Amino acid sequence: EARASLAAFLLGASVSALPAALGSPAALLGSPGLRGRMAIALHGAGVNAALLLLYPRPLYKIAVRACFLGFAFGCGLLLSAGRSAWRHFGWYMCSLSLFHYSEYLVTAINNPRSLSLDSFLLNHSFEYNLAALSSWVEFTLEKILFPELKQITWLSTVGLLMVIFGDCLRKAAMLTAGSNFNHIVQNEKSDTHTLVTSGVYGWFRHPSYVGWFYWSIGTQVLLCNPICVVGYALASWRFFRERIEEEEITLIHFFGEEYLEYKRKVPSGLPFIKGVKVEL
């Protein structure tokens, strides 16, 4: 699954090579023209046909999702190469697609027993999809009404750095936790489940959530979306507060005093979130 997904992601991302193949400027998506649009459409159709021929249906379901994310990543690179108001949206597309694909790939390497199509996190929740759509709508409307707002490169660069930091921290947490990491809070302790307190878990009790929190806010700083920056910060904070409390109840049940001692020494990592309260 990991090899098939990686091959499909790279195949989708090869759309970024179209300017070289067509002898066109790198900013193909900035002002693609009919020739550019046809090339992009044909590339997408051709790649999908190749996947149908290469993989049986179970692997095709994986490959087509990875290819879609790779295609989005490649289109993001093409947008990033331009000087239009969509340049920073290209950075965002690269960040978003790479985040979701790497969730699957790291899970495949780290904990293959828990691997599924849901590991892409593309169907995380209705609220997550609504938040993404809201950010696209805000960017587009503000680009039309206040185009200068979308040209604050230093602010978008700060957002990009937040995105890189957040994603790297989350993936470091996943790799450090190994098979102990799961996208779904576990209610039963497996024989191999151990309490991880080393590496980034020595900095924060929930480094994967800390990474995701700053990654999500960073995407909106990158887009210079003032409304969604506030909305994402509040919604993410509330979500992770509830998720951490739920998870810590389970961890206390699993590890007892060992986890309580760890909880006393290491902060959650998220502002104003202390985790579940323990009555003594």
CSV table of C-alpha atoms in Angstrom, one decimal:
chain,number,residue,atom,x,y,z
A,1,GLU,CA,0.0,0.0,0.0
A,2,ALA,CA,2.8,2.4,0.9
A,3,ARG,CA,4.7,1.8,-2.4
A,4,ALA,CA,1.5,2.0,-4.5
A,5,SER,CA,0.5,5.3,-2.8
A,6,LEU,CA,3.9,6.8,-3.2
A,7,ALA,CA,4.1,5.9,-6.9
A,8,ALA,CA,0.6,7.3,-7.4
A,9,PHE,CA,1.4,10.5,-5.5
A,10,LEU,CA,4.5,11.1,-7.6
A,11,LEU,CA,2.6,10.3,-10.8
A,12,GLY,CA,-0.1,12.9,-9.9
A,13,ALA,CA,2.6,15.5,-8.9
A,14,SER,CA,4.2,15.1,-12.3
A,15,VAL,CA,1.6,17.6,-13.5
A,16,SER,CA,4.2,20.2,-12.4
A,17,ALA,CA,6.4,19.1,-15.3
A,18,LEU,CA,3.9,20.2,-17.9
A,19,PRO,CA,5.5,23.6,-18.4
A,20,ALA,CA,8.8,22.0,-19.4
A,21,ALA,CA,7.0,19.5,-21.7
A,22,LEU,CA,4.9,22.3,-23.4
A,23,GLY,CA,7.8,24.8,-23.5
A,24,SER,CA,5.5,27.2,-21.5
A,25,PRO,CA,6.4,29.4,-18.5
A,26,ALA,CA,6.5,27.8,-15.1
A,27,ALA,CA,3.4,29.8,-14.0
A,28,LEU,CA,1.2,27.6,-16.2
A,29,LEU,CA,-1.8,27.8,-13.9
A,30,GLY,CA,-1.5,31.6,-13.5
A,31,SER,CA,-2.7,32.2,-17.0
A,32,PRO,CA,-3.0,28.8,-18.6
A,33,GLY,CA,-4.9,29.5,-21.7
A,34,LEU,CA,-6.8,26.8,-23.6
A,35,ARG,CA,-3.6,24.8,-24.4
A,36,GLY,CA,-2.6,24.7,-20.7
A,37,ARG,CA,-6.1,23.8,-19.5
A,38,MET,CA,-6.3,21.0,-22.0
A,39,ALA,CA,-2.8,19.7,-21.0
A,40,ILE,CA,-3.8,19.6,-17.3
A,41,ALA,CA,-7.1,17.9,-18.0
A,42,LEU,CA,-5.5,15.3,-20.3
A,43,HIS,CA,-2.8,14.7,-17.7
A,44,GLY,CA,-5.4,14.0,-15.0
A,45,ALA,CA,-7.4,11.7,-17.3
A,46,GLY,CA,-4.3,9.9,-18.5
A,47,VAL,CA,-2.9,9.3,-15.0
A,48,ASN,CA,-6.3,8.0,-13.8
A,49,ALA,CA,-6.5,5.6,-16.7
A,50,ALA,CA,-2.9,4.4,-15.9
A,51,LEU,CA,-3.9,3.7,-12.3
A,52,LEU,CA,-6.9,1.7,-13.4
A,53,LEU,CA,-4.7,-0.5,-15.6
A,54,LEU,CA,-1.9,-0.9,-13.1
A,55,TYR,CA,-3.8,-1.7,-9.9
A,56,PRO,CA,-6.6,-4.0,-8.8
A,57,ARG,CA,-9.6,-2.3,-7.2
A,58,PRO,CA,-8.4,-2.4,-3.5
A,59,LEU,CA,-5.1,-0.8,-4.4
A,60,TYR,CA,-6.7,1.5,-6.9
A,61,LYS,CA,-8.8,3.1,-4.1
A,62,ILE,CA,-5.6,3.9,-2.3
A,63,ALA,CA,-3.7,5.0,-5.5
A,64,VAL,CA,-6.4,7.3,-6.8
A,65,ARG,CA,-6.5,9.2,-3.5
A,66,ALA,CA,-2.8,9.5,-3.3
A,67,CYS,CA,-2.7,10.6,-7.0
A,68,PHE,CA,-5.4,13.2,-6.3
A,69,LEU,CA,-3.2,14.6,-3.5
A,70,GLY,CA,-0.1,14.5,-5.7
A,71,PHE,CA,-2.0,16.3,-8.5
A,72,ALA,CA,-3.1,19.0,-6.0
A,73,PHE,CA,0.5,19.3,-4.8
A,74,GLY,CA,1.8,19.6,-8.4
A,75,CYS,CA,-0.8,22.2,-9.2
A,76,GLY,CA,0.2,24.1,-6.1
A,77,LEU,CA,3.8,24.1,-7.3
A,78,LEU,CA,2.6,25.6,-10.6
A,79,LEU,CA,0.6,28.3,-8.9
A,80,SER,CA,3.6,29.0,-6.6
A,81,ALA,CA,5.8,29.7,-9.6
A,82,GLY,CA,3.7,32.6,-10.7
A,83,ARG,CA,3.5,36.2,-9.4
A,84,SER,CA,-0.3,36.4,-9.3
A,85,ALA,CA,-2.5,36.8,-6.3
A,86,TRP,CA,-2.9,33.0,-6.4
A,87,ARG,CA,0.7,32.4,-5.6
A,88,HIS,CA,0.2,32.0,-1.9
A,89,PHE,CA,-2.8,29.8,-2.5
A,90,GLY,CA,-0.3,27.6,-4.3
A,91,TRP,CA,1.8,27.3,-1.2
A,92,TYR,CA,-1.4,26.4,0.7
A,93,MET,CA,-2.3,23.7,-1.8
A,94,CYS,CA,1.2,22.2,-1.4
A,95,SER,CA,0.9,22.3,2.4
A,96,LEU,CA,-2.6,20.8,2.5
A,97,SER,CA,-2.0,18.0,0.0
A,98,LEU,CA,1.4,17.0,1.6
A,99,PHE,CA,-0.1,17.0,5.1
A,100,HIS,CA,-2.9,14.5,4.1
A,101,TYR,CA,-0.6,12.3,2.0
A,102,SER,CA,2.1,12.1,4.7
A,103,GLU,CA,-0.6,11.1,7.3
A,104,TYR,CA,-1.2,8.0,5.2
A,105,LEU,CA,2.5,7.3,4.4
A,106,VAL,CA,3.7,7.6,7.9
A,107,THR,CA,0.9,5.4,9.2
A,108,ALA,CA,1.8,2.8,6.6
A,109,ILE,CA,5.4,2.8,7.8
A,110,ASN,CA,4.7,3.2,11.4
A,111,ASN,CA,1.6,1.2,12.2
A,112,PRO,CA,0.5,-0.7,9.2
A,113,ARG,CA,-2.0,-2.7,11.2
A,114,SER,CA,-4.2,0.4,11.7
A,115,LEU,CA,-3.8,1.5,8.0
A,116,SER,CA,-7.0,2.2,6.1
A,117,LEU,CA,-8.4,4.6,3.5
A,118,ASP,CA,-9.3,6.8,6.5
A,119,SER,CA,-5.6,7.3,7.2
A,120,PHE,CA,-5.6,10.0,4.5
A,121,LEU,CA,-7.9,12.0,6.8
A,122,LEU,CA,-9.7,13.2,3.8
A,123,ASN,CA,-13.1,12.4,5.4
A,124,HIS,CA,-12.0,13.6,8.9
A,125,SER,CA,-15.4,15.2,9.7
A,126,PHE,CA,-18.1,17.4,8.2
A,127,GLU,CA,-16.8,20.3,10.3
A,128,TYR,CA,-13.3,19.8,9.0
A,129,ASN,CA,-14.5,19.9,5.4
A,130,LEU,CA,-16.7,22.9,6.1
A,131,ALA,CA,-13.7,24.8,7.6
A,132,ALA,CA,-11.6,24.1,4.5
A,133,LEU,CA,-14.4,25.3,2.2
A,134,SER,CA,-14.8,28.4,4.3
A,135,SER,CA,-11.1,29.3,4.0
A,136,TRP,CA,-11.3,28.9,0.2
A,137,VAL,CA,-14.4,31.1,0.0
A,138,GLU,CA,-12.8,33.8,2.2
A,139,PHE,CA,-9.6,33.8,0.2
A,140,THR,CA,-11.5,34.2,-3.1
A,141,LEU,CA,-13.8,36.9,-1.9
A,142,GLU,CA,-11.0,38.9,-0.3
A,143,LYS,CA,-8.9,38.4,-3.4
A,144,ILE,CA,-11.7,40.1,-5.4
A,145,LEU,CA,-12.6,42.8,-2.9
A,146,PHE,CA,-9.2,43.5,-1.3
A,147,PRO,CA,-6.5,42.1,-3.6
A,148,GLU,CA,-3.7,43.9,-1.7
A,149,LEU,CA,-4.5,41.8,1.4
A,150,LYS,CA,-3.4,38.7,-0.4
A,151,GLN,CA,0.0,40.1,-1.4
A,152,ILE,CA,1.5,40.4,2.1
A,153,THR,CA,4.4,38.1,1.4
A,154,TRP,CA,6.1,38.4,4.8
A,155,LEU,CA,2.8,37.3,6.5
A,156,SER,CA,2.3,34.4,4.2
A,157,THR,CA,5.9,33.4,4.9
A,158,VAL,CA,5.2,33.4,8.6
A,159,GLY,CA,2.2,31.2,7.9
A,160,LEU,CA,4.3,28.8,5.8
A,161,LEU,CA,6.9,28.5,8.6
A,162,MET,CA,4.0,27.7,11.1
A,163,VAL,CA,2.8,25.1,8.6
A,164,ILE,CA,6.2,23.5,8.3
A,165,PHE,CA,6.8,23.5,12.0
A,166,GLY,CA,3.4,22.1,12.8
A,167,ASP,CA,3.6,19.3,10.2
A,168,CYS,CA,7.1,18.3,11.2
A,169,LEU,CA,6.2,18.2,14.9
A,170,ARG,CA,3.2,16.0,14.2
A,171,LYS,CA,5.1,13.6,12.0
A,172,ALA,CA,7.9,13.5,14.6
A,173,ALA,CA,5.3,12.6,17.2
A,174,MET,CA,3.9,9.8,15.0
A,175,LEU,CA,7.3,8.3,14.3
A,176,THR,CA,8.4,8.6,17.9
A,177,ALA,CA,5.2,6.9,19.1
A,178,GLY,CA,5.5,4.1,16.5
A,179,SER,CA,2.8,1.5,16.7
A,180,ASN,CA,1.4,3.3,19.8
A,181,PHE,CA,0.1,6.0,17.5
A,182,ASN,CA,-3.4,5.7,16.1
A,183,HIS,CA,-5.8,8.2,14.5
A,184,ILE,CA,-8.6,6.9,16.6
A,185,VAL,CA,-8.6,7.1,20.4
A,186,GLN,CA,-8.3,3.5,21.7
A,187,ASN,CA,-10.6,2.1,24.4
A,188,GLU,CA,-8.7,-1.1,24.9
A,189,LYS,CA,-5.0,-1.5,25.7
A,190,SER,CA,-3.1,-3.8,23.5
A,191,ASP,CA,-0.3,-6.0,24.7
A,192,THR,CA,2.3,-3.8,22.8
A,193,HIS,CA,0.8,-0.5,24.0
A,194,THR,CA,3.4,1.4,26.0
A,195,LEU,CA,3.6,5.0,27.4
A,196,VAL,CA,5.9,7.1,25.2
A,197,THR,CA,7.7,9.9,27.1
A,198,SER,CA,10.8,10.3,25.1
A,199,GLY,CA,11.7,12.6,22.1
A,200,VAL,CA,9.0,15.2,21.4
A,201,TYR,CA,6.9,13.6,24.1
A,202,GLY,CA,9.4,14.9,26.6
A,203,TRP,CA,8.5,18.4,25.4
A,204,PHE,CA,4.7,18.1,25.2
A,205,ARG,CA,2.2,15.4,26.3
A,206,HIS,CA,0.3,15.7,23.0
A,207,PRO,CA,2.9,16.8,20.4
A,208,SER,CA,0.8,15.5,17.5
A,209,TYR,CA,-2.1,17.7,18.5
A,210,VAL,CA,0.2,20.7,19.1
A,211,GLY,CA,1.6,20.2,15.6
A,212,TRP,CA,-1.9,20.0,14.0
A,213,PHE,CA,-3.1,23.0,16.0
A,214,TYR,CA,-0.3,25.3,14.7
A,215,TRP,CA,-0.4,23.7,11.3
A,216,SER,CA,-4.1,24.5,10.9
A,217,ILE,CA,-3.8,28.1,12.1
A,218,GLY,CA,-0.7,28.5,9.9
A,219,THR,CA,-2.6,27.6,6.8
A,220,GLN,CA,-4.9,30.6,7.4
A,221,VAL,CA,-2.0,33.0,8.2
A,222,LEU,CA,-0.4,31.8,4.9
A,223,LEU,CA,-3.6,32.7,3.1
A,224,CYS,CA,-3.9,36.0,4.9
A,225,ASN,CA,-7.5,35.0,5.9
A,226,PRO,CA,-8.1,37.2,9.0
A,227,ILE,CA,-11.6,35.7,9.7
A,228,CYS,CA,-10.5,32.1,9.4
A,229,VAL,CA,-7.4,32.7,11.5
A,230,VAL,CA,-9.7,33.5,14.4
A,231,GLY,CA,-12.2,30.9,13.5
A,232,TYR,CA,-9.6,28.1,13.1
A,233,ALA,CA,-7.9,29.1,16.4
A,234,LEU,CA,-11.1,28.9,18.4
A,235,ALA,CA,-12.5,25.8,16.7
A,236,SER,CA,-9.2,23.9,16.9
A,237,TRP,CA,-8.6,24.9,20.5
A,238,ARG,CA,-12.1,23.6,21.5
A,239,PHE,CA,-11.7,20.4,19.5
A,240,PHE,CA,-8.3,19.5,21.0
A,241,ARG,CA,-9.4,20.4,24.5
A,242,GLU,CA,-12.2,17.9,24.3
A,243,ARG,CA,-10.0,15.3,22.4
A,244,ILE,CA,-7.2,15.6,25.0
A,245,GLU,CA,-9.6,15.2,27.9
A,246,GLU,CA,-11.1,12.1,26.3
A,247,GLU,CA,-7.7,10.6,25.5
A,248,GLU,CA,-6.3,11.3,28.9
A,249,ILE,CA,-9.1,9.5,30.7
A,250,THR,CA,-8.1,6.4,28.6
A,251,LEU,CA,-4.4,6.9,29.3
A,252,ILE,CA,-5.0,7.1,33.0
A,253,HIS,CA,-7.1,3.9,32.8
A,254,PHE,CA,-4.2,2.2,30.8
A,255,PHE,CA,-1.2,3.4,32.8
A,256,GLY,CA,-2.5,4.7,36.1
A,257,GLU,CA,0.1,6.4,38.3
A,258,GLU,CA,2.7,6.2,35.6
A,259,TYR,CA,0.7,8.6,33.4
A,260,LEU,CA,-0.3,10.8,36.3
A,261,GLU,CA,3.4,11.4,37.1
A,262,TYR,CA,4.1,12.1,33.5
A,263,LYS,CA,1.2,14.5,33.4
A,264,ARG,CA,2.5,16.4,36.4
A,265,LYS,CA,5.9,16.9,34.8
A,266,VAL,CA,5.1,17.6,31.1
A,267,PRO,CA,2.7,20.2,29.8
A,268,SER,CA,0.0,19.4,27.2
A,269,GLY,CA,1.7,21.9,24.8
A,270,LEU,CA,-1.5,23.7,23.9
A,271,PRO,CA,-2.3,27.1,25.4
A,272,PHE,CA,-4.7,27.0,28.4
A,273,ILE,CA,-5.3,23.3,28.1
A,274,LYS,CA,-4.3,21.3,31.1
A,275,GLY,CA,-6.1,18.1,30.3
A,276,VAL,CA,-8.5,16.1,32.3
A,277,LYS,CA,-8.7,17.0,36.0
A,278,VAL,CA,-8.0,14.2,38.5
A,279,GLU,CA,-9.7,14.2,41.8
A,280,LEU,CA,-7.4,13.1,44.6
